Amino acid sequence: MKVVIQRVTKASVTIERQKVASINNGLLILLGIVNEDTAEDIKWLSNKITNLRIFNDENDVMNRSLKDINGEAIAVSQFTLHAATKKGNRPSYIKAAKPDVAIPLYEAFVKQLETDLGKTVQTGEFGADMKVELLNDGPVTIIIDSKNKE
Protein backbone atom coordinates (compact mmCIF):
# COMPACT_ATOMS: atom_id res chain seq x y z
CA MET A 1 0.00 0.00 0.00
CA LYS A 2 1.15 3.44 -0.79
CA VAL A 3 -0.25 6.63 0.71
CA VAL A 4 0.22 10.30 0.22
CA ILE A 5 -0.79 12.08 3.41
CA GLN A 6 -1.30 15.80 3.57
CA ARG A 7 -1.67 17.80 6.76
CA VAL A 8 -4.69 20.02 6.21
CA THR A 9 -6.62 22.76 7.94
CA LYS A 10 -9.59 21.70 5.83
CA ALA A 11 -10.39 19.20 3.10
CA SER A 12 -13.45 17.92 1.28
CA VAL A 13 -14.55 15.44 -1.36
CA THR A 14 -17.31 16.21 -3.84
CA ILE A 15 -18.96 13.72 -6.20
CA GLU A 16 -21.38 14.95 -8.85
CA ARG A 17 -21.63 18.36 -7.15
CA GLN A 18 -22.53 16.69 -3.82
CA LYS A 19 -20.10 17.11 -0.91
CA VAL A 20 -19.65 13.61 0.56
CA ALA A 21 -16.84 14.29 3.04
CA SER A 22 -15.49 17.33 4.85
CA ILE A 23 -12.97 17.77 7.67
CA ASN A 24 -11.07 20.47 9.46
CA ASN A 25 -7.66 19.96 11.12
CA GLY A 26 -6.27 16.56 10.24
CA LEU A 27 -5.09 14.46 7.33
CA LEU A 28 -6.17 13.88 3.78
CA ILE A 29 -5.03 10.34 2.95
CA LEU A 30 -4.74 9.22 -0.67
CA LEU A 31 -4.46 5.42 -0.74
CA GLY A 32 -3.15 3.21 -3.55
CA ILE A 33 -3.48 -0.57 -3.35
CA VAL A 34 -1.68 -3.38 -5.19
CA ASN A 35 -2.52 -7.11 -5.37
CA GLU A 36 0.23 -8.02 -2.91
CA ASP A 37 -1.17 -5.88 -0.10
CA THR A 38 -2.35 -7.70 3.03
CA ALA A 39 -3.93 -7.16 6.43
CA GLU A 40 -0.39 -6.71 7.79
CA ASP A 41 0.12 -3.74 5.44
CA ILE A 42 -3.16 -2.24 6.65
CA LYS A 43 -2.26 -2.52 10.34
CA TRP A 44 1.27 -1.20 9.88
CA LEU A 45 0.18 1.73 7.71
CA SER A 46 -2.74 2.73 9.92
CA ASN A 47 -0.52 2.69 13.00
CA LYS A 48 2.15 4.73 11.21
CA ILE A 49 -0.35 7.34 9.99
CA THR A 50 -2.15 7.81 13.31
CA ASN A 51 1.08 8.09 15.32
CA LEU A 52 3.26 10.07 12.90
CA ARG A 53 4.32 13.24 14.71
CA ILE A 54 3.66 15.90 12.06
CA PHE A 55 1.45 18.37 13.93
CA ASN A 56 2.88 21.33 15.81
CA ASP A 57 3.07 21.48 19.58
CA GLU A 58 2.95 24.64 21.73
CA ASN A 59 6.56 25.41 20.69
CA ASP A 60 5.68 25.19 16.98
CA VAL A 61 7.65 21.95 16.63
CA MET A 62 6.19 18.98 14.74
CA ASN A 63 5.84 16.78 17.80
CA ARG A 64 2.17 15.73 17.88
CA SER A 65 0.33 12.97 16.07
CA LEU A 66 -3.13 12.87 14.56
CA LYS A 67 -4.24 11.01 17.70
CA ASP A 68 -2.61 13.61 19.96
CA ILE A 69 -4.52 16.50 18.38
CA ASN A 70 -7.77 14.52 18.11
CA GLY A 71 -7.61 15.27 14.37
CA GLU A 72 -9.92 14.19 11.60
CA ALA A 73 -9.17 12.18 8.47
CA ILE A 74 -10.49 11.59 4.97
CA ALA A 75 -9.33 8.46 3.13
CA VAL A 76 -9.60 8.51 -0.66
CA SER A 77 -8.78 5.58 -2.93
CA GLN A 78 -6.35 6.57 -5.67
CA PHE A 79 -5.09 3.89 -8.04
CA THR A 80 -2.92 6.44 -9.87
CA LEU A 81 -0.41 6.32 -7.00
CA HIS A 82 0.86 3.11 -8.58
CA ALA A 83 1.37 4.62 -12.04
CA ALA A 84 4.35 3.30 -13.97
CA THR A 85 5.92 6.13 -15.97
CA LYS A 86 9.23 4.64 -17.04
CA LYS A 87 8.29 4.01 -20.67
CA GLY A 88 6.51 6.48 -22.92
CA ASN A 89 4.27 9.33 -21.90
CA ARG A 90 1.11 7.46 -20.99
CA PRO A 91 1.17 6.11 -17.42
CA SER A 92 0.41 2.44 -16.94
CA TYR A 93 -1.72 1.40 -13.99
CA ILE A 94 -1.14 -2.34 -14.34
CA LYS A 95 0.28 -2.59 -10.79
CA ALA A 96 -2.86 -1.14 -9.20
CA ALA A 97 -5.22 -3.77 -7.77
CA LYS A 98 -8.52 -4.35 -9.53
CA PRO A 99 -11.71 -3.46 -7.62
CA ASP A 100 -12.42 -7.05 -6.47
CA VAL A 101 -9.13 -6.97 -4.54
CA ALA A 102 -8.86 -3.25 -3.82
CA ILE A 103 -12.33 -2.51 -2.43
CA PRO A 104 -12.18 -4.98 0.50
CA LEU A 105 -8.65 -3.79 1.36
CA TYR A 106 -9.70 -0.14 1.15
CA GLU A 107 -12.69 -0.78 3.42
CA ALA A 108 -10.51 -2.74 5.86
CA PHE A 109 -7.98 0.12 5.89
CA VAL A 110 -10.70 2.64 6.76
CA LYS A 111 -12.01 0.39 9.57
CA GLN A 112 -8.49 -0.08 10.97
CA LEU A 113 -7.88 3.67 10.84
CA GLU A 114 -11.14 4.26 12.70
CA THR A 115 -10.11 1.74 15.36
CA ASP A 116 -6.66 3.32 15.75
CA LEU A 117 -8.07 6.87 15.85
CA GLY A 118 -11.13 6.07 17.93
CA LYS A 119 -13.38 8.03 15.60
CA THR A 120 -15.10 7.91 12.22
CA VAL A 121 -12.92 8.39 9.17
CA GLN A 122 -14.64 10.07 6.26
CA THR A 123 -14.18 8.71 2.76
CA GLY A 124 -14.65 9.37 -0.88
CA GLU A 125 -16.34 6.74 -3.04
CA PHE A 126 -14.24 3.97 -4.53
CA GLY A 127 -13.99 4.34 -8.31
CA ALA A 128 -15.97 7.58 -8.49
CA ASP A 129 -14.87 10.74 -10.26
CA MET A 130 -14.09 12.82 -7.18
CA LYS A 131 -13.18 16.44 -6.74
CA VAL A 132 -10.82 16.74 -3.78
CA GLU A 133 -10.29 20.16 -2.28
CA LEU A 134 -7.79 20.90 0.47
CA LEU A 135 -5.87 23.58 2.25
CA ASN A 136 -2.47 22.00 2.88
CA ASP A 137 -1.04 23.17 6.19
CA GLY A 138 2.70 23.79 6.12
CA PRO A 139 2.75 22.50 3.43
CA VAL A 140 3.27 19.05 4.88
CA THR A 141 3.00 16.18 2.40
CA ILE A 142 4.46 12.73 3.10
CA ILE A 143 4.58 9.57 1.00
CA ILE A 144 4.61 6.21 2.80
CA ASP A 145 4.89 2.79 1.17
CA SER A 146 4.14 -0.24 3.34
CA LYS A 147 6.62 -2.25 1.26
CA ASN A 148 9.45 0.03 2.48
CA LYS A 149 9.13 -0.51 6.23
CA GLU A 150 12.85 -0.53 6.93
mmCIF file with all atom_site columns, N, CA, C and O in Angstrom, residues 5-47:
data_model
loop_
_atom_site.group_PDB
_atom_site.id
_atom_site.type_symbol
_atom_site.label_atom_id
_atom_site.label_alt_id
_atom_site.label_comp_id
_atom_site.label_asym_id
_atom_site.label_entity_id
_atom_site.label_seq_id
_atom_site.pdbx_PDB_ins_code
_atom_site.Cartn_x
_atom_site.Cartn_y
_atom_site.Cartn_z
_atom_site.occupancy
_atom_site.B_iso_or_equiv
_atom_site.pdbx_formal_charge
_atom_site.auth_seq_id
_atom_site.auth_comp_id
_atom_site.auth_asym_id
_atom_site.auth_atom_id
_atom_site.pdbx_PDB_model_num
ATOM 1   N N  . ILE A 1 5  ? -0.019  11.412 2.356  1.00 0.00 ? 5  ILE A N  1
ATOM 2   C CA . ILE A 1 5  ? -0.794  12.078 3.406  1.00 0.00 ? 5  ILE A CA 1
ATOM 3   C C  . ILE A 1 5  ? -0.456  13.559 3.385  1.00 0.00 ? 5  ILE A C  1
ATOM 4   O O  . ILE A 1 5  ? 0.702   13.943 3.193  1.00 0.00 ? 5  ILE A O  1
ATOM 5   N N  . GLN A 1 6  ? -1.482  14.351 3.537  1.00 0.00 ? 6  GLN A N  1
ATOM 6   C CA . GLN A 1 6  ? -1.303  15.798 3.571  1.00 0.00 ? 6  GLN A CA 1
ATOM 7   C C  . GLN A 1 6  ? -1.948  16.351 4.822  1.00 0.00 ? 6  GLN A C  1
ATOM 8   O O  . GLN A 1 6  ? -3.114  16.067 5.110  1.00 0.00 ? 6  GLN A O  1
ATOM 9   N N  . ARG A 1 7  ? -1.149  17.125 5.569  1.00 0.00 ? 7  ARG A N  1
ATOM 10  C CA . ARG A 1 7  ? -1.671  17.803 6.763  1.00 0.00 ? 7  ARG A CA 1
ATOM 11  C C  . ARG A 1 7  ? -2.515  18.964 6.261  1.00 0.00 ? 7  ARG A C  1
ATOM 12  O O  . ARG A 1 7  ? -2.057  19.786 5.469  1.00 0.00 ? 7  ARG A O  1
ATOM 13  N N  . VAL A 1 8  ? -3.759  19.012 6.723  1.00 0.00 ? 8  VAL A N  1
ATOM 14  C CA . VAL A 1 8  ? -4.693  20.019 6.213  1.00 0.00 ? 8  VAL A CA 1
ATOM 15  C C  . VAL A 1 8  ? -5.377  20.787 7.341  1.00 0.00 ? 8  VAL A C  1
ATOM 16  O O  . VAL A 1 8  ? -5.558  20.263 8.436  1.00 0.00 ? 8  VAL A O  1
ATOM 17  N N  . THR A 1 9  ? -5.744  22.020 7.039  1.00 0.00 ? 9  THR A N  1
ATOM 18  C CA . THR A 1 9  ? -6.616  22.762 7.942  1.00 0.00 ? 9  THR A CA 1
ATOM 19  C C  . THR A 1 9  ? -8.066  22.557 7.550  1.00 0.00 ? 9  THR A C  1
ATOM 20  O O  . THR A 1 9  ? -8.967  22.748 8.359  1.00 0.00 ? 9  THR A O  1
ATOM 21  N N  . LYS A 1 10 ? -8.270  22.128 6.276  1.00 0.00 ? 10 LYS A N  1
ATOM 22  C CA . LYS A 1 10 ? -9.595  21.702 5.827  1.00 0.00 ? 10 LYS A CA 1
ATOM 23  C C  . LYS A 1 10 ? -9.431  20.922 4.533  1.00 0.00 ? 10 LYS A C  1
ATOM 24  O O  . LYS A 1 10 ? -8.482  21.132 3.776  1.00 0.00 ? 10 LYS A O  1
ATOM 25  N N  . ALA A 1 11 ? -10.371 19.997 4.324  1.00 0.00 ? 11 ALA A N  1
ATOM 26  C CA . ALA A 1 11 ? -10.392 19.200 3.100  1.00 0.00 ? 11 ALA A CA 1
ATOM 27  C C  . ALA A 1 11 ? -11.807 18.694 2.876  1.00 0.00 ? 11 ALA A C  1
ATOM 28  O O  . ALA A 1 11 ? -12.576 18.529 3.827  1.00 0.00 ? 11 ALA A O  1
ATOM 29  N N  . SER A 1 12 ? -12.130 18.452 1.611  1.00 0.00 ? 12 SER A N  1
ATOM 30  C CA . SER A 1 12 ? -13.453 17.920 1.283  1.00 0.00 ? 12 SER A CA 1
ATOM 31  C C  . SER A 1 12 ? -13.381 17.104 0.001  1.00 0.00 ? 12 SER A C  1
ATOM 32  O O  . SER A 1 12 ? -12.462 17.253 -0.800 1.00 0.00 ? 12 SER A O  1
ATOM 33  N N  . VAL A 1 13 ? -14.397 16.252 -0.159 1.00 0.00 ? 13 VAL A N  1
ATOM 34  C CA . VAL A 1 13 ? -14.545 15.443 -1.360 1.00 0.00 ? 13 VAL A CA 1
ATOM 35  C C  . VAL A 1 13 ? -15.950 15.675 -1.893 1.00 0.00 ? 13 VAL A C  1
ATOM 36  O O  . VAL A 1 13 ? -16.929 15.578 -1.143 1.00 0.00 ? 13 VAL A O  1
ATOM 37  N N  . THR A 1 14 ? -16.032 15.974 -3.178 1.00 0.00 ? 14 THR A N  1
ATOM 38  C CA . THR A 1 14 ? -17.309 16.212 -3.839 1.00 0.00 ? 14 THR A CA 1
ATOM 39  C C  . THR A 1 14 ? -17.455 15.231 -4.993 1.00 0.00 ? 14 THR A C  1
ATOM 40  O O  . THR A 1 14 ? -16.507 15.019 -5.753 1.00 0.00 ? 14 THR A O  1
ATOM 41  N N  . ILE A 1 15 ? -18.647 14.637 -5.110 1.00 0.00 ? 15 ILE A N  1
ATOM 42  C CA . ILE A 1 15 ? -18.963 13.720 -6.201 1.00 0.00 ? 15 ILE A CA 1
ATOM 43  C C  . ILE A 1 15 ? -20.258 14.201 -6.830 1.00 0.00 ? 15 ILE A C  1
ATOM 44  O O  . ILE A 1 15 ? -21.268 14.354 -6.133 1.00 0.00 ? 15 ILE A O  1
ATOM 45  N N  . GLU A 1 16 ? -20.208 14.454 -8.122 1.00 0.00 ? 16 GLU A N  1
ATOM 46  C CA . GLU A 1 16 ? -21.383 14.946 -8.854 1.00 0.00 ? 16 GLU A CA 1
ATOM 47  C C  . GLU A 1 16 ? -22.032 16.128 -8.141 1.00 0.00 ? 16 GLU A C  1
ATOM 48  O O  . GLU A 1 16 ? -23.229 16.136 -7.877 1.00 0.00 ? 16 GLU A O  1
ATOM 49  N N  . ARG A 1 17 ? -21.223 17.109 -7.805 1.00 0.00 ? 17 ARG A N  1
ATOM 50  C CA . ARG A 1 17 ? -21.629 18.363 -7.152 1.00 0.00 ? 17 ARG A CA 1
ATOM 51  C C  . ARG A 1 17 ? -22.220 18.169 -5.752 1.00 0.00 ? 17 ARG A C  1
ATOM 52  O O  . ARG A 1 17 ? -22.833 19.078 -5.191 1.00 0.00 ? 17 ARG A O  1
ATOM 53  N N  . GLN A 1 18 ? -22.047 16.981 -5.168 1.00 0.00 ? 18 GLN A N  1
ATOM 54  C CA . GLN A 1 18 ? -22.531 16.692 -3.816 1.00 0.00 ? 18 GLN A CA 1
ATOM 55  C C  . GLN A 1 18 ? -21.331 16.464 -2.908 1.00 0.00 ? 18 GLN A C  1
ATOM 56  O O  . GLN A 1 18 ? -20.527 15.557 -3.143 1.00 0.00 ? 18 GLN A O  1
ATOM 57  N N  . LYS A 1 19 ? -21.195 17.285 -1.851 1.00 0.00 ? 19 LYS A N  1
ATOM 58  C CA . LYS A 1 19 ? -20.099 17.110 -0.905 1.00 0.00 ? 19 LYS A CA 1
ATOM 59  C C  . LYS A 1 19 ? -20.371 15.864 -0.072 1.00 0.00 ? 19 LYS A C  1
ATOM 60  O O  . LYS A 1 19 ? -21.380 15.783 0.610  1.00 0.00 ? 19 LYS A O  1
ATOM 61  N N  . VAL A 1 20 ? -19.451 14.877 -0.153 1.00 0.00 ? 20 VAL A N  1
ATOM 62  C CA . VAL A 1 20 ? -19.649 13.613 0.558  1.00 0.00 ? 20 VAL A CA 1
ATOM 63  C C  . VAL A 1 20 ? -18.756 13.484 1.785  1.00 0.00 ? 20 VAL A C  1
ATOM 64  O O  . VAL A 1 20 ? -18.971 12.604 2.619  1.00 0.00 ? 20 VAL A O  1
ATOM 65  N N  . ALA A 1 21 ? -17.738 14.337 1.887  1.00 0.00 ? 21 ALA A N  1
ATOM 66  C CA . ALA A 1 21 ? -16.841 14.289 3.040  1.00 0.00 ? 21 ALA A CA 1
ATOM 67  C C  . ALA A 1 21 ? -16.253 15.672 3.252  1.00 0.00 ? 21 ALA A C  1
ATOM 68  O O  . ALA A 1 21 ? -15.986 16.396 2.299  1.00 0.00 ? 21 ALA A O  1
ATOM 69  N N  . SER A 1 22 ? -16.056 16.019 4.523  1.00 0.00 ? 22 SER A N  1
ATOM 70  C CA . SER A 1 22 ? -15.489 17.327 4.854  1.00 0.00 ? 22 SER A CA 1
ATOM 71  C C  . SER A 1 22 ? -14.877 17.260 6.243  1.00 0.00 ? 22 SER A C  1
ATOM 72  O O  . SER A 1 22 ? -15.511 16.756 7.172  1.00 0.00 ? 22 SER A O  1
ATOM 73  N N  . ILE A 1 23 ? -13.636 17.743 6.363  1.00 0.00 ? 23 ILE A N  1
ATOM 74  C CA . ILE A 1 23 ? -12.968 17.770 7.667  1.00 0.00 ? 23 ILE A CA 1
ATOM 75  C C  . ILE A 1 23 ? -12.291 19.115 7.872  1.00 0.00 ? 23 ILE A C  1
ATOM 76  O O  . ILE A 1 23 ? -12.085 19.878 6.936  1.00 0.00 ? 23 ILE A O  1
ATOM 77  N N  . ASN A 1 24 ? -11.915 19.348 9.116  1.00 0.00 ? 24 ASN A N  1
ATOM 78  C CA . ASN A 1 24 ? -11.066 20.473 9.458  1.00 0.00 ? 24 ASN A CA 1
ATOM 79  C C  . ASN A 1 24 ? -9.689  19.902 9.808  1.00 0.00 ? 24 ASN A C  1
ATOM 80  O O  . ASN A 1 24 ? -9.233  19.001 9.130  1.00 0.00 ? 24 ASN A O  1
ATOM 81  N N  . ASN A 1 25 ? -9.032  20.359 10.820 1.00 0.00 ? 25 ASN A N  1
ATOM 82  C CA . ASN A 1 25 ? -7.656  19.957 11.116 1.00 0.00 ? 25 ASN A CA 1
ATOM 83  C C  . ASN A 1 25 ? -7.467  18.449 11.124 1.00 0.00 ? 25 ASN A C  1
ATOM 84  O O  . ASN A 1 25 ? -8.132  17.738 11.868 1.00 0.00 ? 25 ASN A O  1
ATOM 85  N N  . GLY A 1 26 ? -6.546  17.991 10.293 1.00 0.00 ? 26 GLY A N  1
ATOM 86  C CA . GLY A 1 26 ? -6.273  16.560 10.237 1.00 0.00 ? 26 GLY A CA 1
ATOM 87  C C  . GLY A 1 26 ? -5.480  16.188 9.013  1.00 0.00 ? 26 GLY A C  1
ATOM 88  O O  . GLY A 1 26 ? -4.617  16.926 8.559  1.00 0.00 ? 26 GLY A O  1
ATOM 89  N N  . LEU A 1 27 ? -5.825  15.003 8.464  1.00 0.00 ? 27 LEU A N  1
ATOM 90  C CA . LEU A 1 27 ? -5.089  14.461 7.325  1.00 0.00 ? 27 LEU A CA 1
ATOM 91  C C  . LEU A 1 27 ? -6.017  14.070 6.186  1.00 0.00 ? 27 LEU A C  1
ATOM 92  O O  . LEU A 1 27 ? -7.064  13.446 6.402  1.00 0.00 ? 27 LEU A O  1
ATOM 93  N N  . LEU A 1 28 ? -5.587  14.423 4.990  1.00 0.00 ? 28 LEU A N  1
ATOM 94  C CA . LEU A 1 28 ? -6.171  13.879 3.777  1.00 0.00 ? 28 LEU A CA 1
ATOM 95  C C  . LEU A 1 28 ? -5.244  12.740 3.374  1.00 0.00 ? 28 LEU A C  1
ATOM 96  O O  . LEU A 1 28 ? -4.037  12.942 3.225  1.00 0.00 ? 28 LEU A O  1
ATOM 97  N N  . ILE A 1 29 ? -5.815  11.546 3.238  1.00 0.00 ? 29 ILE A N  1
ATOM 98  C CA . ILE A 1 29 ? -5.029  10.345 2.950  1.00 0.00 ? 29 ILE A CA 1
ATOM 99  C C  . ILE A 1 29 ? -5.445  9.806  1.592  1.00 0.00 ? 29 ILE A C  1
ATOM 100 O O  . ILE A 1 29 ? -6.591  9.383  1.403  1.00 0.00 ? 29 ILE A O  1
ATOM 101 N N  . LEU A 1 30 ? -4.518  9.818  0.642  1.00 0.00 ? 30 LEU A N  1
ATOM 102 C CA . LEU A 1 30 ? -4.740  9.222  -0.674 1.00 0.00 ? 30 LEU A CA 1
ATOM 103 C C  . LEU A 1 30 ? -4.110  7.838  -0.635 1.00 0.00 ? 30 LEU A C  1
ATOM 104 O O  . LEU A 1 30 ? -2.923  7.700  -0.325 1.00 0.00 ? 30 LEU A O  1
ATOM 105 N N  . LEU A 1 31 ? -4.891  6.800  -0.925 1.00 0.00 ? 31 LEU A N  1
ATOM 106 C CA . LEU A 1 31 ? -4.462  5.416  -0.741 1.00 0.00 ? 31 LEU A CA 1
ATOM 107 C C  . LEU A 1 31 ? -4.451  4.649  -2.052 1.00 0.00 ? 31 LEU A C  1
ATOM 108 O O  . LEU A 1 31 ? -5.465  4.578  -2.742 1.00 0.00 ? 31 LEU A O  1
ATOM 109 N N  . GLY A 1 32 ? -3.286  4.073  -2.374 1.00 0.00 ? 32 GLY A N  1
ATOM 110 C CA . GLY A 1 32 ? -3.153  3.215  -3.547 1.00 0.00 ? 32 GLY A CA 1
ATOM 111 C C  . GLY A 1 32 ? -2.885  1.790  -3.110 1.00 0.00 ? 32 GLY A C  1
ATOM 112 O O  . GLY A 1 32 ? -2.076  1.544  -2.214 1.00 0.00 ? 32 GLY A O  1
ATOM 113 N N  . ILE A 1 33 ? -3.555  0.840  -3.750 1.00 0.00 ? 33 ILE A N  1
ATOM 114 C CA . ILE A 1 33 ? -3.483  -0.569 -3.350 1.00 0.00 ? 33 ILE A CA 1
ATOM 115 C C  . ILE A 1 33 ? -2.996  -1.421 -4.521 1.00 0.00 ? 33 ILE A C  1
ATOM 116 O O  . ILE A 1 33 ? -3.412  -1.209 -5.667 1.00 0.00 ? 33 ILE A O  1
ATOM 117 N N  . VAL A 1 34 ? -2.131  -2.402 -4.205 1.00 0.00 ? 34 VAL A N  1
ATOM 118 C CA . VAL A 1 34 ? -1.678  -3.384 -5.193 1.00 0.00 ? 34 VAL A CA 1
ATOM 119 C C  . VAL A 1 34 ? -2.120  -4.775 -4.740 1.00 0.00 ? 34 VAL A C  1
ATOM 120 O O  . VAL A 1 34 ? -2.521  -4.968 -3.587 1.00 0.00 ? 34 VAL A O  1
ATOM 121 N N  . ASN A 1 35 ? -2.054  -5.744 -5.659 1.00 0.00 ? 35 ASN A N  1
ATOM 122 C CA . ASN A 1 35 ? -2.524  -7.109 -5.372 1.00 0.00 ? 35 ASN A CA 1
ATOM 123 C C  . ASN A 1 35 ? -1.812  -7.748 -4.195 1.00 0.00 ? 35 ASN A C  1
ATOM 124 O O  . ASN A 1 35 ? -2.384  -8.578 -3.501 1.00 0.00 ? 35 ASN A O  1
ATOM 125 N N  . GLU A 1 36 ? -0.559  -7.385 -3.965 1.00 0.00 ? 36 GLU A N  1
ATOM 126 C CA . GLU A 1 36 ? 0.232   -8.023 -2.911 1.00 0.00 ? 36 GLU A CA 1
ATOM 127 C C  . GLU A 1 36 ? -0.077  -7.494 -1.512 1.00 0.00 ? 36 GLU A C  1
ATOM 128 O O  . GLU A 1 36 ? 0.443   -8.017 -0.531 1.00 0.00 ? 36 GLU A O  1
ATOM 129 N N  . ASP A 1 37 ? -0.880  -6.472 -1.402 1.00 0.00 ? 37 ASP A N  1
ATOM 130 C CA . ASP A 1 37 ? -1.173  -5.883 -0.099 1.00 0.00 ? 37 ASP A CA 1
ATOM 131 C C  . ASP A 1 37 ? -1.992  -6.843 0.765  1.00 0.00 ? 37 ASP A C  1
ATOM 132 O O  . ASP A 1 37 ? -2.818  -7.607 0.264  1.00 0.00 ? 37 ASP A O  1
ATOM 133 N N  . THR A 1 38 ? -1.729  -6.770 2.078  1.00 0.00 ? 38 THR A N  1
ATOM 134 C CA . THR A 1 38 ? -2.346  -7.705 3.029  1.00 0.00 ? 38 THR A CA 1
ATOM 135 C C  . THR A 1 38 ? -2.862  -6.957 4.255  1.00 0.00 ? 38 THR A C  1
ATOM 136 O O  . THR A 1 38 ? -2.639  -5.750 4.410  1.00 0.00 ? 38 THR A O  1
ATOM 137 N N  . ALA A 1 39 ? -3.469  -7.716 5.159  1.00 0.00 ? 39 ALA A N  1
ATOM 138 C CA . ALA A 1 39 ? -3.925  -7.161 6.434  1.00 0.00 ? 39 ALA A CA 1
ATOM 139 C C  . ALA A 1 39 ? -2.746  -6.609 7.235  1.00 0.00 ? 39 ALA A C  1
ATOM 140 O O  . ALA A 1 39 ? -2.895  -5.617 7.959  1.00 0.00 ? 39 ALA A O  1
ATOM 141 N N  . GLU A 1 40 ? -1.579  -7.204 7.098  1.00 0.00 ? 40 GLU A N  1
ATOM 142 C CA . GLU A 1 40 ? -0.388  -6.710 7.787  1.00 0.00 ? 40 GLU A CA 1
ATOM 143 C C  . GLU A 1 40 ? -0.025  -5.302 7.301  1.00 0.00 ? 40 GLU A C  1
ATOM 144 O O  . GLU A 1 40 ? 0.331   -4.436 8.100  1.00 0.00 ? 40 GLU A O  1
ATOM 145 N N  . ASP A 1 41 ? -0.139  -5.070 5.991  1.00 0.00 ? 41 ASP A N  1
ATOM 146 C CA . ASP A 1 41 ? 0.122   -3.737 5.443  1.00 0.00 ? 41 ASP A CA 1
ATOM 147 C C  . ASP A 1 41 ? -0.862  -2.718 6.020  1.00 0.00 ? 41 ASP A C  1
ATOM 148 O O  . ASP A 1 41 ? -0.493  -1.598 6.359  1.00 0.00 ? 41 ASP A O  1
ATOM 149 N N  . ILE A 1 42 ? -2.116  -3.123 6.121  1.00 0.00 ? 42 ILE A N  1
ATOM 150 C CA . ILE A 1 42 ? -3.163  -2.241 6.649  1.00 0.00 ? 42 ILE A CA 1
ATOM 151 C C  . ILE A 1 42 ? -2.837  -1.838 8.081  1.00 0.00 ? 42 ILE A C  1
ATOM 152 O O  . ILE A 1 42 ? -2.862  -0.653 8.415  1.00 0.00 ? 42 ILE A O  1
ATOM 153 N N  . LYS A 1 43 ? -2.547  -2.811 8.929  1.00 0.00 ? 43 LYS A N  1
ATOM 154 C CA . LYS A 1 43 ? -2.263  -2.520 10.338 1.00 0.00 ? 43 LYS A CA 1
ATOM 155 C C  . LYS A 1 43 ? -1.031  -1.637 10.489 1.00 0.00 ? 43 LYS A C  1
ATOM 156 O O  . LYS A 1 43 ? -1.036  -0.676 11.264 1.00 0.00 ? 43 LYS A O  1
ATOM 157 N N  . TRP A 1 44 ? 0.027   -1.969 9.772  1.00 0.00 ? 44 TRP A N  1
ATOM 158 C CA . TRP A 1 44 ? 1.267   -1.203 9.875  1.00 0.00 ? 44 TRP A CA 1
ATOM 159 C C  . TRP A 1 44 ? 1.048   0.240  9.420  1.00 0.00 ? 44 TRP A C  1
ATOM 160 O O  . TRP A 1 44 ? 1.456   1.183  10.096 1.00 0.00 ? 44 TRP A O  1
ATOM 161 N N  . LEU A 1 45 ? 0.387   0.401  8.273  1.00 0.00 ? 45 LEU A N  1
ATOM 162 C CA . LEU A 1 45 ? 0.182   1.730  7.707  1.00 0.00 ? 45 LEU A CA 1
ATOM 163 C C  . LEU A 1 45 ? -0.747  2.583  8.570  1.00 0.00 ? 45 LEU A C  1
ATOM 164 O O  . LEU A 1 45 ? -0.468  3.757  8.821  1.00 0.00 ? 45 LEU A O  1
ATOM 165 N N  . SER A 1 46 ? -1.814  2.001  9.067  1.00 0.00 ? 46 SER A N  1
ATOM 166 C CA . SER A 1 46 ? -2.740  2.731  9.922  1.00 0.00 ? 46 SER A CA 1
ATOM 167 C C  . SER A 1 46 ? -2.041  3.211  11.192 1.00 0.00 ? 46 SER A C  1
ATOM 168 O O  . SER A 1 46 ? -2.192  4.367  11.604 1.00 0.00 ? 46 SER A O  1
ATOM 169 N N  . ASN A 1 47 ? -1.270  2.329  11.795 1.00 0.00 ? 47 ASN A N  1
ATOM 170 C CA . ASN A 1 47 ? -0.520  2.692  12.996 1.00 0.00 ? 47 ASN A CA 1
ATOM 171 C C  . ASN A 1 47 ? 0.477   3.814  12.700 1.00 0.00 ? 47 ASN A C  1
ATOM 172 O O  . ASN A 1 47 ? 0.610   4.767  13.473 1.00 0.00 ? 47 ASN A O  1
#
